Amino acid sequence: MQYETVVGLEVHTELKTHSKIFCGCSTRFGSEQNTNVCPVCLGLPGVMPVLNEKVVEFAIRAALALNCRILPFSKFDRKNYYYPDLPKNYQTSQYDLPIALDGYLDVEVNGETRRIGITRIHMEEDAGKLVHSGGGIAHSEYALVDYNRTGVPLLEIVSEPDIRSAEEAKAYLEKLKTILEYIDVSDCKMEEGSLRCDANISLRPVDTIPFGTKAEIKNLNSFRAVQKGLEYEIIRQTEVLEEGGRVIQETRSWDEAKGITISMRSKEQAHDYRYFPEPDLVPVVVSQEKIEAVRRNLPELPDARQKRLMEQYGLPSYDASIVTASRAMADFFDATVSQGVDAKLTANWLMGDFAKHLNAAGIDLENTPVTPVKLAGLLALLQKGTISGKIAKTVFEEMWNSGKDAGIIVQEQGLVQISNEAEIIAIVDGVIAANPQSVADFKAGKERAIGFLVGQIMKQTKGRANPELVNKLLRERIS
């Protein structure tokens, strides 16, 4: 029997507010353990929480970017459960009246665009963090708890079960991360837990409607973990069904080292949490004026920006998608092109040498030694023919290491391209005379021989000869 995969994702993203959702404690990551805490976020008797207004604004911003309907009236509830990282024994969250409903996100997989529904977005507080001994929870002998994260504001973004493959789930999560970064509500640093994902997955016979029994994979904190965890679970559930068994509704964890999911506990139902309205917080009332004010301040979103770059600069779809994959890269592109250099040339450099150096250095764009103005300076020299493409790579390397302007490096190192015909002809004739066999091979139809001769000329000129002129003159002199 053939089965269809059904996946829904629950994504938790930490908001980049300076203080927690219900108190004034810092949200700074990396502080000494249990120092960013107070009676409010620890839930001590007699305290009263106050909602951080910035959290509501960020929630509205995310809801608008994800095409959601924003509820004018929402409220907080207590989600009751016990876990050592939850000092109040309940999480302040939203249940039946969340901040937003009924959105969607379009993703492209293998050239096909799929629309993934978004069920809801709700605001809630994060729990603390357990630090397990050993390699993970499955083999831990003890755990330490850090409550610094307790009360950090979260948005939970719940998708409809519209995802049909592990690859599609990864594409959805990547697109969602990009949008959240564009609207500047979260740093989305998955390695710091700012973006985490739980995946609900089930299988059903192809061409049937009822959903199968789902398993939940908790706390997937990388794109790779999402894809690999789901791929494993598809295989596991298929084997269970084909052997005549039944899938158990349960929560499982992803073991990255072993590449498998492991059963943790039976899966709770909503009623197990005994939700009830939070008595210490007033309902959240959002006016249409507030929504429109937030909408006016939304930046250009990734899809719109990609379309603009294709229409305004004639960039191919692939180039535009890479350049707009992060807001930082798209801003860098616009800032470079605004200096008057060619857009396609800029895109090529950002996707090539620039990206290569960024990855090798392991730094973000805001920390790069080559600013948009400096890169534009290099590309302008390239456009004018002052330096060749090969020399441009050498100059870029020096710019990266020294922070100097391209023009200064070219002058200091004498890297101006040789475009004087008479000067090049003299070198061409010398190379032809010194390599009669290669000349004979070229005349006999061996096109590769011309490459060797060009290489000899570039070697003599230390890469400074104009390559187009070299090719032209070489062919003319041989014929």
Coordinates of N, CA, C and O in Angstrom, one line a residue, residues 22-178:
F22 N 6.4 39.4 30.8 CA 5.6 39.9 31.9 C 6.3 40.6 33.0 O 5.8 40.9 34.0
C23 N 7.6 40.9 32.8 CA 8.4 41.5 33.8 C 9.6 42.3 33.1 O 9.7 42.2 31.9
G24 N 10.4 43.0 33.9 CA 11.4 43.8 33.3 C 12.8 43.1 33.2 O 13.8 43.7 32.9
C25 N 12.9 41.8 33.5 CA 14.1 41.1 33.4 C 14.7 41.1 32.0 O 13.9 41.0 31.0
S26 N 16.0 41.1 31.9 CA 16.7 41.1 30.6 C 16.4 39.8 29.9 O 16.3 38.7 30.5
T27 N 16.4 39.8 28.6 CA 16.3 38.6 27.7 C 17.6 38.3 27.1 O 17.7 37.4 26.3
R28 N 18.7 38.9 27.6 CA 20.0 38.7 26.9 C 20.5 37.2 27.0 O 20.5 36.6 28.1
F29 N 20.9 36.7 25.9 CA 21.4 35.3 25.9 C 22.8 35.2 26.4 O 23.6 36.1 26.1
G30 N 23.1 34.2 27.1 CA 24.5 34.0 27.5 C 24.9 34.5 28.9 O 26.0 34.5 29.3
S31 N 23.9 35.1 29.6 CA 24.2 35.6 30.9 C 24.5 34.5 31.9 O 24.2 33.3 31.6
E32 N 25.1 34.8 33.0 CA 25.4 33.8 34.0 C 24.0 33.2 34.5 O 23.0 33.9 34.6
Q33 N 24.1 31.9 34.7 CA 22.8 31.1 35.0 C 22.1 31.7 36.1 O 22.7 32.1 37.2
N34 N 20.7 31.8 36.0 CA 19.8 32.2 37.0 C 20.1 33.6 37.6 O 19.9 33.9 38.8
T35 N 20.5 34.5 36.7 CA 20.7 35.9 37.1 C 19.7 36.8 36.5 O 19.4 37.9 37.1
N36 N 19.1 36.5 35.4 CA 18.0 37.3 34.8 C 16.6 36.8 35.3 O 15.8 36.3 34.5
V37 N 16.4 36.8 36.6 CA 15.2 36.3 37.1 C 14.7 37.3 38.2 O 15.4 38.1 38.8
C38 N 13.4 37.2 38.5 CA 12.7 38.0 39.5 C 11.5 37.3 40.0 O 11.1 36.2 39.5
P39 N 10.9 37.8 41.1 CA 9.7 37.1 41.6 C 8.6 36.9 40.6 O 7.9 35.9 40.6
V40 N 8.5 37.8 39.6 CA 7.4 37.7 38.6 C 7.6 36.5 37.7 O 6.8 35.6 37.5
C41 N 8.8 36.4 37.1 CA 9.0 35.3 36.1 C 9.2 34.0 36.8 O 9.1 32.9 36.2
L42 N 9.6 34.0 38.1 CA 9.6 32.8 38.9 C 8.3 32.4 39.5 O 8.2 31.3 40.1
G43 N 7.3 33.3 39.4 CA 6.0 32.9 39.8 C 5.8 32.9 41.3 O 5.0 32.0 41.8
L44 N 6.5 33.7 42.1 CA 6.4 33.7 43.5 C 5.1 34.2 44.0 O 4.5 35.0 43.3
P45 N 4.6 33.9 45.2 CA 3.3 34.3 45.6 C 3.2 35.8 45.7 O 4.1 36.5 46.1
G46 N 2.0 36.3 45.2 CA 1.7 37.7 45.4 C 2.1 38.6 44.2 O 1.8 39.8 44.3
V47 N 2.8 38.1 43.3 CA 3.3 39.0 42.2 C 2.2 39.1 41.1 O 1.3 38.3 41.0
M48 N 2.3 40.2 40.4 CA 1.3 40.5 39.3 C 2.1 40.8 38.0 O 2.9 41.7 37.9
P49 N 1.8 40.0 36.9 CA 2.5 40.2 35.7 C 1.9 41.4 34.9 O 0.7 41.7 35.1
V50 N 2.7 42.0 34.1 CA 2.2 43.1 33.2 C 2.7 42.8 31.8 O 3.9 42.6 31.6
L51 N 1.8 42.8 30.8 CA 2.2 42.4 29.4 C 3.1 43.5 28.8 O 2.8 44.7 28.8
N52 N 4.2 43.0 28.2 CA 5.1 43.9 27.5 C 4.5 44.3 26.1 O 4.2 43.4 25.3
E53 N 4.2 45.6 26.0 CA 3.5 46.1 24.8 C 4.2 45.7 23.5 O 3.6 45.6 22.4
K54 N 5.6 45.7 23.6 CA 6.3 45.4 22.4 C 6.0 44.0 21.8 O 6.1 43.8 20.6
V55 N 5.7 43.1 22.7 CA 5.4 41.7 22.3 C 4.1 41.7 21.4 O 4.1 41.0 20.4
V56 N 3.1 42.5 21.8 CA 1.9 42.6 21.0 C 2.2 43.2 19.6 O 1.7 42.7 18.6
E57 N 3.0 44.2 19.6 CA 3.4 44.8 18.3 C 4.1 43.8 17.4 O 3.8 43.7 16.2
F58 N 5.0 43.1 18.0 CA 5.8 42.1 17.2 C 4.8 41.0 16.7 O 5.0 40.5 15.6
A59 N 3.9 40.6 17.5 CA 2.9 39.6 17.1 C 2.1 40.1 16.0 O 1.8 39.3 15.0
I60 N 1.6 41.3 16.0 CA 0.8 41.9 14.9 C 1.7 41.9 13.7 O 1.2 41.6 12.6
R61 N 3.0 42.3 13.8 CA 3.8 42.4 12.7 C 4.0 41.0 12.0 O 3.9 40.9 10.8
A62 N 4.2 40.0 12.8 CA 4.3 38.6 12.3 C 3.0 38.2 11.6 O 3.0 37.6 10.5
A63 N 1.9 38.5 12.3 CA 0.6 38.1 11.7 C 0.3 38.7 10.4 O -0.1 38.1 9.4
L64 N 0.7 40.0 10.2 CA 0.5 40.7 8.9 C 1.4 40.1 7.8 O 1.0 39.8 6.7
A65 N 2.6 39.8 8.2 CA 3.6 39.2 7.2 C 3.2 37.8 6.8 O 3.6 37.4 5.7
L66 N 2.4 37.1 7.7 CA 2.0 35.8 7.4 C 0.6 35.7 6.9 O 0.0 34.6 7.0
N67 N 0.0 36.8 6.5 CA -1.3 36.9 5.9 C -2.4 36.4 6.9 O -3.4 35.7 6.4
C68 N -2.3 36.7 8.1 CA -3.2 36.2 9.1 C -4.3 37.2 9.4 O -4.2 38.4 9.1
R69 N -5.4 36.7 10.0 CA -6.5 37.6 10.5 C -6.2 37.9 11.9 O -6.1 37.0 12.7
I70 N -6.1 39.2 12.3 CA -5.8 39.5 13.6 C -7.0 39.7 14.4 O -8.0 40.5 14.0
L71 N -7.1 39.1 15.6 CA -8.3 39.2 16.4 C -8.3 40.5 17.2 O -7.3 40.8 17.8
P72 N -9.4 41.2 17.2 CA -9.4 42.5 17.9 C -9.4 42.2 19.5 O -9.1 43.1 20.2
F73 N -9.8 41.0 19.9 CA -9.9 40.7 21.3 C -9.3 39.3 21.5 O -9.7 38.3 20.9
S74 N -8.2 39.3 22.3 CA -7.6 38.0 22.6 C -7.3 38.0 24.1 O -7.3 39.0 24.8
K75 N -6.9 36.8 24.6 CA -6.6 36.7 26.0 C -5.6 35.7 26.3 O -5.3 34.9 25.5
F76 N -5.1 35.8 27.5 CA -4.1 34.8 28.0 C -4.7 33.7 28.8 O -5.8 34.0 29.5
D77 N -4.1 32.5 28.8 CA -4.7 31.4 29.6 C -3.5 30.7 30.3 O -2.3 30.9 30.0
R78 N -3.9 29.9 31.3 CA -2.9 29.1 32.0 C -2.9 27.7 31.5 O -3.9 27.1 31.5
K79 N -1.7 27.3 31.0 CA -1.6 25.9 30.5 C -0.9 25.1 31.6 O 0.3 25.3 31.8
N80 N -1.6 24.2 32.2 CA -1.1 23.6 33.4 C -0.4 22.3 33.2 O -0.9 21.3 32.5
Y81 N 0.9 22.2 33.6 CA 1.6 21.0 33.5 C 2.9 21.1 34.4 O 3.3 22.2 34.7
Y82 N 3.4 20.0 34.8 CA 4.6 20.1 35.7 C 5.8 19.7 34.9 O 5.8 18.7 34.1
Y83 N 6.9 20.5 35.0 CA 8.2 20.1 34.4 C 9.2 20.9 35.2 O 8.9 22.1 35.6
P84 N 10.4 20.4 35.4 CA 11.3 21.1 36.3 C 11.7 22.5 35.8 O 12.2 23.3 36.6
D85 N 11.6 22.7 34.5 CA 12.0 24.0 34.0 C 10.9 25.1 34.0 O 11.0 26.2 33.5
L86 N 9.8 24.7 34.6 CA 8.6 25.6 34.7 C 8.3 25.9 36.2 O 7.5 25.2 36.8
P87 N 8.8 27.0 36.7 CA 8.7 27.2 38.2 C 7.3 27.5 38.6 O 7.0 27.2 39.8
K88 N 6.4 27.9 37.7 CA 5.0 28.2 38.2 C 4.1 27.0 38.1 O 3.0 27.1 38.6
N89 N 4.6 26.0 37.5 CA 3.8 24.8 37.2 C 2.7 25.0 36.2 O 1.7 24.3 36.1
Y90 N 2.7 26.2 35.6 CA 1.8 26.5 34.5 C 2.5 27.4 33.6 O 3.4 28.2 34.0
Q91 N 2.2 27.4 32.3 CA 2.8 28.3 31.3 C 1.7 29.3 30.9 O 0.5 28.9 30.6
T92 N 2.0 30.6 31.0 CA 1.1 31.6 30.5 C 1.1 31.7 29.0 O 2.1 32.1 28.4
S93 N 0.0 31.3 28.4 CA -0.1 31.2 26.9 C -1.4 31.7 26.4 O -2.1 32.3 27.2
Q94 N -1.7 31.4 25.2 CA -3.1 31.7 24.7 C -3.7 30.5 24.1 O -3.0 29.7 23.5
Y95 N -5.0 30.3 24.4 CA -5.6 29.0 24.0 C -6.7 29.2 23.0 O -6.5 29.2 21.8
D96 N -7.9 29.6 23.4 CA -9.1 29.6 22.5 C -9.2 31.0 21.8 O -9.8 31.1 20.8
L97 N -8.5 32.0 22.3 CA -8.6 33.3 21.6 C -7.1 33.8 21.5 O -6.6 34.7 22.2
P98 N -6.4 33.3 20.4 CA -5.1 33.8 20.2 C -5.0 35.1 19.5 O -6.1 35.6 19.1
I99 N -3.9 35.7 19.3 CA -3.8 37.0 18.7 C -4.1 36.9 17.2 O -4.6 37.9 16.6
A100 N -3.9 35.8 16.5 CA -4.1 35.8 15.0 C -4.5 34.4 14.5 O -4.0 33.4 15.1
L101 N -5.3 34.3 13.5 CA -5.7 33.1 12.9 C -5.6 33.1 11.3 O -5.6 34.2 10.8
D102 N -5.7 32.0 10.7 CA -6.0 31.8 9.3 C -5.1 32.5 8.3 O -5.5 33.3 7.5
G103 N -3.8 32.2 8.5 CA -2.8 32.8 7.5 C -2.3 31.8 6.5 O -2.8 30.6 6.5
Y104 N -1.3 32.1 5.8 CA -0.7 31.1 4.9 C 0.7 31.6 4.5 O 1.1 32.8 4.7
L105 N 1.5 30.7 3.9 CA 2.8 30.9 3.5 C 3.0 30.1 2.2 O 2.7 28.9 2.2
D106 N 3.6 30.8 1.2 CA 3.9 30.1 -0.1 C 5.3 29.6 -0.1 O 6.2 30.4 0.2
V107 N 5.5 28.4 -0.4 CA 6.9 27.9 -0.5 C 7.1 27.2 -1.9 O 6.1 26.7 -2.5
E108 N 8.3 27.2 -2.3 CA 8.6 26.6 -3.6 C 9.5 25.4 -3.4 O 10.6 25.5 -2.8
V109 N 9.1 24.2 -3.9 CA 9.9 23.0 -3.8 C 9.9 22.4 -5.2 O 8.8 22.1 -5.8
N110 N 11.1 22.1 -5.7 CA 11.3 21.5 -7.0 C 10.5 22.2 -8.1 O 9.8 21.6 -9.0
G111 N 10.5 23.5 -8.0 CA 9.9 24.3 -9.1 C 8.4 24.5 -8.9 O 7.8 25.2 -9.7
E112 N 7.8 23.9 -7.9 CA 6.4 24.0 -7.7 C 6.1 24.8 -6.5 O 6.7 24.6 -5.4
T113 N 5.1 25.7 -6.6 CA 4.8 26.6 -5.4 C 3.6 25.9 -4.7 O 2.6 25.5 -5.3
R114 N 3.8 25.8 -3.4 CA 2.7 25.1 -2.5 C 2.3 26.2 -1.5 O 3.2 26.8 -0.9
R115 N 1.1 26.3 -1.2 CA 0.6 27.2 -0.2 C 0.3 26.4 1.1 O -0.5 25.4 1.1
I116 N 1.0 26.7 2.2 CA 0.8 26.1 3.5 C 0.0 27.0 4.4 O 0.4 28.1 4.6
G117 N -1.1 26.4 4.9 CA -1.9 27.2 5.8 C -1.3 27.4 7.1 O -0.6 26.6 7.6
I118 N -1.6 28.6 7.7 CA -1.2 28.8 9.1 C -2.4 28.9 10.0 O -3.3 29.8 9.8
T119 N -2.5 28.0 10.9 CA -3.7 27.9 11.7 C -3.9 29.0 12.7 O -4.9 29.7 12.8
R120 N -2.8 29.3 13.4 CA -2.8 30.4 14.4 C -1.5 30.9 14.8 O -0.4 30.2 14.6
I121 N -1.4 32.0 15.4 CA -0.2 32.6 16.0 C -0.7 33.0 17.4 O -1.7 33.7 17.6
H122 N 0.1 32.5 18.4 CA -0.3 33.0 19.7 C 1.0 33.4 20.5 O 2.1 32.9 20.2
M123 N 0.8 34.3 21.5 CA 1.9 34.8 22.3 C 1.9 33.9 23.6 O 0.9 33.5 24.1
E124 N 3.1 33.7 24.1 CA 3.3 33.0 25.3 C 4.7 33.2 25.9 O 5.5 33.8 25.3
E125 N 4.9 32.7 27.1 CA 6.2 32.8 27.7 C 7.0 31.5 27.5 O 6.4 30.5 27.4
D126 N 8.3 31.7 27.4 CA 9.2 30.5 27.3 C 9.4 29.9 28.7 O 9.2 30.6 29.7
A127 N 9.8 28.6 28.7 CA 10.1 28.0 30.0 C 11.6 28.2 30.2 O 12.3 28.7 29.4
G128 N 12.1 27.7 31.3 CA 13.5 27.7 31.6 C 14.2 26.6 30.7 O 13.6 26.0 29.8
K129 N 15.5 26.4 31.0 CA 16.3 25.5 30.2 C 16.9 24.4 31.1 O 17.6 24.8 32.0
L130 N 16.7 23.2 30.7 CA 17.4 22.1 31.4 C 18.7 21.7 30.7 O 18.7 21.6 29.5
V131 N 19.7 21.6 31.5 CA 21.0 21.2 30.9 C 21.3 19.8 31.4 O 21.6 19.6 32.5
H132 N 21.2 18.9 30.4 CA 21.4 17.5 30.8 C 22.8 17.0 30.8 O 23.6 17.4 30.0
S133 N 23.1 16.2 31.8 CA 24.5 15.6 31.8 C 24.6 14.6 30.6 O 23.5 14.1 30.1
G134 N 25.8 14.3 30.2 CA 25.9 13.3 29.1 C 25.5 13.9 27.8 O 25.5 15.1 27.6
G135 N 25.2 13.0 26.9 CA 25.0 13.4 25.5 C 23.6 13.9 25.3 O 23.3 14.5 24.2
G136 N 22.6 13.7 26.2 CA 21.3 14.1 25.9 C 20.3 13.6 26.9 O 20.7 12.8 27.8
I137 N 19.0 13.9 26.8 CA 18.0 13.5 27.8 C 17.9 12.0 27.9 O 17.7 11.5 29.1
A138 N 18.1 11.3 26.9 CA 17.8 9.8 26.9 C 18.8 9.1 27.8 O 18.5 8.1 28.4
H139 N 20.0 9.6 27.9 CA 21.1 9.0 28.7 C 21.6 9.8 29.9 O 22.7 9.6 30.4
S140 N 20.8 10.8 30.3 CA 21.3 11.7 31.3 C 21.1 11.2 32.7 O 20.0 10.6 33.0
E141 N 22.1 11.4 33.6 CA 22.0 10.9 34.9 C 21.4 12.0 35.8 O 20.8 11.8 36.9
Y142 N 21.6 13.3 35.4 CA 21.0 14.4 36.2 C 20.9 15.6 35.2 O 21.4 15.6 34.1
A143 N 20.2 16.6 35.6 CA 20.0 17.8 34.8 C 20.1 19.0 35.8 O 19.6 19.0 36.9
L144 N 20.7 20.1 35.2 CA 20.7 21.4 35.9 C 19.7 22.3 35.3 O 19.4 22.2 34.1
V145 N 19.1 23.3 36.0 CA 18.1 24.1 35.4 C 18.6 25.6 35.5 O 19.1 26.0 36.5
D146 N 18.3 26.3 34.4 CA 18.7 27.7 34.2 C 17.3 28.4 33.9 O 16.7 28.2 32.9
Y147 N 16.9 29.3 34.9 CA 15.6 30.0 34.7 C 15.8 31.3 33.9 O 14.8 32.1 33.9
N148 N 17.0 31.6 33.4 CA 17.1 32.9 32.7 C 16.1 33.0 31.5 O 15.6 34.1 31.2
R149 N 15.8 31.9 30.9 CA 14.9 31.9 29.7 C 13.5 31.9 30.1 O 12.6 32.2 29.3
T150 N 13.2 31.7 31.4 CA 11.8 31.7 31.9 C 11.2 33.1 31.7 O 11.7 34.1 32.2
G151 N 10.1 33.1 30.9 CA 9.4 34.4 30.7 C 9.9 35.2 29.5 O 9.4 36.3 29.2
V152 N 10.9 34.6 28.7 CA 11.3 35.3 27.5 C 10.1 35.1 26.5 O 9.5 34.1 26.4
P153 N 9.7 36.2 25.8 CA 8.5 36.2 25.0 C 8.7 35.3 23.7 O 9.7 35.3 23.1
L154 N 7.6 34.5 23.5 CA 7.6 33.6 22.3 C 6.4 33.9 21.5 O 5.3 34.3 22.0
L155 N 6.5 33.6 20.2 CA 5.4 33.4 19.3 C 5.4 31.9 18.9 O 6.4 31.4 18.6
E156 N 4.2 31.3 19.1 CA 4.1 30.0 18.5 C 3.3 30.1 17.2 O 2.1 30.6 17.2
I157 N 3.8 29.6 16.2 CA 3.2 29.7 14.8 C 2.9 28.3 14.4 O 3.8 27.4 14.2
V158 N 1.6 28.0 14.3 CA 1.1 26.6 14.1 C 0.6 26.5 12.6 O -0.3 27.2 12.2
S159 N 1.2 25.6 11.9 CA 0.8 25.4 10.5 C -0.4 24.4 10.4 O -0.6 23.6 11.3
E160 N -1.2 24.5 9.3 CA -2.1 23.4 9.0 C -1.3 22.2 8.6 O -0.2 22.3 8.2
P161 N -2.0 21.0 8.7 CA -1.3 19.8 8.2 C -1.3 19.7 6.7 O -1.7 18.7 6.1
D162 N -0.7 20.7 6.1 CA -0.7 20.8 4.6 C 0.6 20.4 4.0 O 0.8 20.4 2.8
I163 N 1.6 20.0 4.8 CA 3.0 19.7 4.3 C 3.0 18.2 4.0 O 2.5 17.4 4.8
R164 N 3.6 17.9 2.8 CA 3.5 16.5 2.3 C 4.9 15.8 2.2 O 4.9 14.7 1.7
S165 N 5.9 16.4 2.6 CA 7.2 15.8 2.6 C 8.2 16.5 3.5 O 8.0 17.6 3.9
A166 N 9.3 15.8 3.8 CA 10.3 16.3 4.7 C 11.0 17.5 4.0 O 11.3 18.5 4.7
E167 N 11.1 17.5 2.7 CA 11.7 18.6 2.0 C 10.9 19.8 2.0 O 11.3 20.9 2.1
E168 N 9.6 19.6 1.9 CA 8.6 20.7 2.0 C 8.6 21.3 3.4 O 8.5 22.6 3.5
A169 N 8.7 20.5 4.4 CA 8.8 21.0 5.8 C 10.0 21.9 5.9 O 10.0 23.0 6.6
K170 N 11.1 21.5 5.4 CA 12.4 22.3 5.5 C 12.2 23.6 4.8 O 12.6 24.7 5.3
A171 N 11.6 23.5 3.6 CA 11.4 24.8 2.8 C 10.5 25.7 3.5 O 10.7 27.0 3.5
Y172 N 9.4 25.2 4.2 CA 8.5 26.0 4.9 C 9.2 26.7 6.1 O 9.1 27.9 6.3
L173 N 10.1 26.0 6.8 CA 10.8 26.5 8.0 C 11.8 27.6 7.5 O 11.9 28.6 8.2
E174 N 12.5 27.3 6.4 CA 13.4 28.3 5.9 C 12.7 29.6 5.5 O 13.2 30.7 5.8
K175 N 11.6 29.5 4.8 CA 10.9 30.7 4.4 C 10.4 31.4 5.6 O 10.4 32.7 5.7
L176 N 9.8 30.7 6.6 CA 9.3 31.4 7.8 C 10.4 32.1 8.5 O 10.3 33.2 9.0
K177 N 11.6 31.5 8.6 CA 12.7 32.1 9.3 C 13.1 33.4 8.5 O 13.4 34.5 9.2
T178 N 13.2 33.3 7.2 CA 13.5 34.5 6.4 C 12.5 35.7 6.7 O 12.9 36.8 6.9

